[in-house]
Amino acid sequence: MSMPETAQAAATASASGTVEAVDAAAKTITIAHGPVEALKWPAMTMTFKAPDVDLASVKQGDQVEFEFTSSGMDGTITKITHK
Ligand SMILES: [Cu+2]
């Protein structure tokens, strides 16, 4: 199955890292993540939007793997699982 690539502004990538903070009110998760080769990102700590994630399922210190879409340095997590 192939997805049409028309109008696909956002890139999808996956990464793993450690949860540094969860903000349930803002619906964001801050993660210290490893390098993301697909996007040529170095390892860093950044805050991702997570509007569709069950934030009760993650907490500070969790080791996670996650998928996200990015538009520049603006990332939105679409899926997150514990390692
Ligand atoms: Cu980053």
CSV table of N, CA, C and O in Angstrom, one decimal, residues 21-76:
chain,number,residue,atom,x,y,z
A,21,ALA,N,9.1,15.5,31.0
A,21,ALA,CA,7.9,16.2,31.6
A,21,ALA,C,6.7,15.9,30.8
A,21,ALA,O,6.7,15.6,29.6
A,22,VAL,N,5.5,15.9,31.5
A,22,VAL,CA,4.2,15.7,30.9
A,22,VAL,C,3.4,16.9,31.4
A,22,VAL,O,3.2,17.1,32.6
A,23,ASP,N,2.8,17.6,30.4
A,23,ASP,CA,1.9,18.7,30.8
A,23,ASP,C,0.5,18.4,30.3
A,23,ASP,O,0.2,18.5,29.1
A,24,ALA,N,-0.3,17.9,31.2
A,24,ALA,CA,-1.7,17.4,30.8
A,24,ALA,C,-2.5,18.6,30.3
A,24,ALA,O,-3.4,18.4,29.5
A,25,ALA,N,-2.3,19.7,30.9
A,25,ALA,CA,-3.2,20.9,30.6
A,25,ALA,C,-2.8,21.4,29.2
A,25,ALA,O,-3.7,21.7,28.4
A,26,ALA,N,-1.6,21.5,28.9
A,26,ALA,CA,-1.1,22.0,27.6
A,26,ALA,C,-1.1,20.8,26.5
A,26,ALA,O,-1.0,21.1,25.3
A,27,LYS,N,-1.3,19.6,27.0
A,27,LYS,CA,-1.2,18.4,26.2
A,27,LYS,C,0.1,18.3,25.4
A,27,LYS,O,0.2,18.2,24.2
A,28,THR,N,1.2,18.4,26.2
A,28,THR,CA,2.5,18.3,25.6
A,28,THR,C,3.3,17.3,26.4
A,28,THR,O,3.1,17.1,27.6
A,29,ILE,N,4.3,16.7,25.7
A,29,ILE,CA,5.3,15.8,26.4
A,29,ILE,C,6.7,16.3,26.0
A,29,ILE,O,7.0,16.5,24.8
A,30,THR,N,7.5,16.5,27.0
A,30,THR,CA,8.9,16.9,26.8
A,30,THR,C,9.7,15.6,26.9
A,30,THR,O,9.7,14.9,27.8
A,31,ILE,N,10.5,15.4,25.8
A,31,ILE,CA,11.2,14.1,25.7
A,31,ILE,C,12.7,14.4,25.4
A,31,ILE,O,13.0,15.2,24.5
A,32,ALA,N,13.6,13.8,26.1
A,32,ALA,CA,15.0,13.8,25.7
A,32,ALA,C,15.2,12.7,24.8
A,32,ALA,O,15.2,11.5,25.2
A,33,HIS,N,15.2,13.0,23.5
A,33,HIS,CA,15.3,11.9,22.5
A,33,HIS,C,16.6,11.8,21.8
A,33,HIS,O,17.4,12.7,21.8
A,34,GLY,N,16.8,10.6,21.3
A,34,GLY,CA,18.1,10.3,20.6
A,34,GLY,C,18.0,10.9,19.2
A,34,GLY,O,17.0,11.5,18.8
A,35,PRO,N,19.1,10.7,18.4
A,35,PRO,CA,19.1,11.2,17.0
A,35,PRO,C,18.0,10.7,16.2
A,35,PRO,O,17.6,9.5,16.3
A,36,VAL,N,17.5,11.5,15.3
A,36,VAL,CA,16.4,11.1,14.4
A,36,VAL,C,17.0,11.2,13.0
A,36,VAL,O,17.1,12.3,12.4
A,37,GLU,N,17.5,10.1,12.5
A,37,GLU,CA,18.2,10.1,11.2
A,37,GLU,C,17.3,10.6,10.1
A,37,GLU,O,17.8,11.3,9.2
A,38,ALA,N,16.0,10.2,10.1
A,38,ALA,CA,15.2,10.5,9.0
A,38,ALA,C,15.1,12.1,8.8
A,38,ALA,O,14.9,12.6,7.7
A,39,LEU,N,15.2,12.8,9.9
A,39,LEU,CA,15.1,14.2,9.9
A,39,LEU,C,16.4,15.0,10.0
A,39,LEU,O,16.4,16.2,10.1
A,40,LYS,N,17.5,14.2,10.2
A,40,LYS,CA,18.8,14.7,10.5
A,40,LYS,C,18.8,15.5,11.7
A,40,LYS,O,19.4,16.6,11.8
A,41,TRP,N,18.1,15.1,12.7
A,41,TRP,CA,18.1,15.8,14.0
A,41,TRP,C,19.1,15.1,14.9
A,41,TRP,O,19.2,13.9,15.0
A,42,PRO,N,19.8,15.9,15.6
A,42,PRO,CA,20.7,15.4,16.7
A,42,PRO,C,19.9,15.0,17.9
A,42,PRO,O,18.7,15.3,18.0
A,43,ALA,N,20.5,14.3,18.9
A,43,ALA,CA,19.8,14.1,20.1
A,43,ALA,C,19.6,15.4,20.8
A,43,ALA,O,20.4,16.3,20.7
A,44,MET,N,18.4,15.6,21.4
A,44,MET,CA,18.1,16.8,22.1
A,44,MET,C,16.9,16.6,23.0
A,44,MET,O,16.2,15.6,23.0
A,45,THR,N,16.6,17.6,23.8
A,45,THR,CA,15.4,17.6,24.6
A,45,THR,C,14.4,18.6,24.0
A,45,THR,O,14.8,19.8,23.8
A,46,MET,N,13.2,18.2,23.7
A,46,MET,CA,12.3,19.1,23.2
A,46,MET,C,10.9,18.8,23.6
A,46,MET,O,10.6,17.7,24.0
A,47,THR,N,10.0,19.7,23.4
A,47,THR,CA,8.6,19.5,23.8
A,47,THR,C,7.7,19.2,22.6
A,47,THR,O,7.8,20.0,21.6
A,48,PHE,N,7.0,18.1,22.6
A,48,PHE,CA,6.2,17.7,21.5
A,48,PHE,C,4.7,18.0,21.9
A,48,PHE,O,4.3,17.9,23.0
A,49,LYS,N,3.9,18.4,20.9
A,49,LYS,CA,2.5,18.4,21.1
A,49,LYS,C,2.0,17.0,21.1
A,49,LYS,O,2.5,16.1,20.4
A,50,ALA,N,0.9,16.7,21.9
A,50,ALA,CA,0.4,15.4,22.0
A,50,ALA,C,-1.1,15.4,22.2
A,50,ALA,O,-1.6,14.9,23.2
A,51,PRO,N,-1.8,16.0,21.3
A,51,PRO,CA,-3.3,16.2,21.5
A,51,PRO,C,-4.1,14.9,21.5
A,51,PRO,O,-5.1,14.9,22.1
A,52,ASP,N,-3.6,13.9,20.9
A,52,ASP,CA,-4.3,12.6,20.8
A,52,ASP,C,-3.7,11.5,21.6
A,52,ASP,O,-4.1,10.4,21.4
A,53,VAL,N,-2.8,11.9,22.5
A,53,VAL,CA,-2.2,10.8,23.3
A,53,VAL,C,-2.8,10.8,24.7
A,53,VAL,O,-3.2,11.8,25.2
A,54,ASP,N,-3.0,9.6,25.2
A,54,ASP,CA,-3.4,9.4,26.6
A,54,ASP,C,-2.3,9.8,27.5
A,54,ASP,O,-1.4,9.0,27.8
A,55,LEU,N,-2.3,11.0,28.0
A,55,LEU,CA,-1.2,11.5,28.8
A,55,LEU,C,-1.0,10.8,30.1
A,55,LEU,O,0.0,10.9,30.8
A,56,ALA,N,-2.1,10.1,30.6
A,56,ALA,CA,-2.0,9.4,31.8
A,56,ALA,C,-1.2,8.2,31.7
A,56,ALA,O,-0.8,7.6,32.7
A,57,SER,N,-0.9,7.8,30.5
A,57,SER,CA,-0.1,6.6,30.2
A,57,SER,C,1.4,6.8,30.3
A,57,SER,O,2.2,5.9,30.2
A,58,VAL,N,1.8,8.1,30.3
A,58,VAL,CA,3.3,8.3,30.4
A,58,VAL,C,3.6,9.3,31.5
A,58,VAL,O,2.8,10.1,31.9
A,59,LYS,N,4.8,9.1,32.1
A,59,LYS,CA,5.2,9.9,33.2
A,59,LYS,C,6.7,10.2,33.1
A,59,LYS,O,7.4,9.5,32.4
A,60,GLN,N,7.1,11.1,33.9
A,60,GLN,CA,8.5,11.5,33.9
A,60,GLN,C,9.4,10.3,34.2
A,60,GLN,O,9.1,9.5,35.1
A,61,GLY,N,10.4,10.1,33.4
A,61,GLY,CA,11.4,9.0,33.6
A,61,GLY,C,11.1,7.8,32.8
A,61,GLY,O,11.9,6.9,32.7
A,62,ASP,N,9.9,7.8,32.1
A,62,ASP,CA,9.6,6.6,31.3
A,62,ASP,C,10.5,6.6,30.0
A,62,ASP,O,10.8,7.6,29.4
A,63,GLN,N,10.9,5.4,29.7
A,63,GLN,CA,11.7,5.1,28.4
A,63,GLN,C,10.6,4.8,27.4
A,63,GLN,O,9.8,3.9,27.5
A,64,VAL,N,10.6,5.6,26.3
A,64,VAL,CA,9.5,5.5,25.3
A,64,VAL,C,10.1,5.4,23.9
A,64,VAL,O,11.2,5.9,23.6
A,65,GLU,N,9.2,4.8,23.1
A,65,GLU,CA,9.4,4.9,21.6
A,65,GLU,C,8.2,5.6,21.1
A,65,GLU,O,7.1,5.4,21.6
A,66,PHE,N,8.4,6.5,20.1
A,66,PHE,CA,7.2,7.3,19.7
A,66,PHE,C,7.4,7.6,18.2
A,66,PHE,O,8.4,7.6,17.6
A,67,GLU,N,6.2,7.8,17.6
A,67,GLU,CA,6.1,8.3,16.2
A,67,GLU,C,5.6,9.7,16.3
A,67,GLU,O,4.7,10.0,17.1
A,68,PHE,N,6.0,10.5,15.4
A,68,PHE,CA,5.6,11.9,15.3
A,68,PHE,C,5.6,12.5,13.9
A,68,PHE,O,6.3,12.0,13.1
A,69,THR,N,4.9,13.5,13.8
A,69,THR,CA,5.0,14.3,12.5
A,69,THR,C,5.7,15.6,12.9
A,69,THR,O,5.5,16.1,14.0
A,70,SER,N,6.5,16.1,12.0
A,70,SER,CA,7.2,17.3,12.2
A,70,SER,C,7.0,18.3,11.1
A,70,SER,O,7.0,17.9,9.9
A,71,SER,N,6.9,19.5,11.4
A,71,SER,CA,6.9,20.6,10.5
A,71,SER,C,8.0,21.5,11.0
A,71,SER,O,7.8,22.3,11.9
A,72,GLY,N,9.2,21.4,10.4
A,72,GLY,CA,10.3,22.1,11.0
A,72,GLY,C,10.7,21.5,12.3
A,72,GLY,O,10.7,20.3,12.4
A,73,MET,N,10.8,22.3,13.3
A,73,MET,CA,11.1,21.8,14.7
A,73,MET,C,9.8,21.6,15.5
A,73,MET,O,9.9,21.4,16.7
A,74,ASP,N,8.7,21.7,14.8
A,74,ASP,CA,7.4,21.6,15.5
A,74,ASP,C,6.9,20.2,15.4
A,74,ASP,O,6.5,19.8,14.3
A,75,GLY,N,7.0,19.4,16.5
A,75,GLY,CA,6.6,18.0,16.4
A,75,GLY,C,5.3,17.7,17.1
A,75,GLY,O,5.1,18.2,18.2
A,76,THR,N,4.6,16.8,16.6
A,76,THR,CA,3.3,16.3,17.2
A,76,THR,C,3.4,14.8,17.3
A,76,THR,O,3.5,14.1,16.2
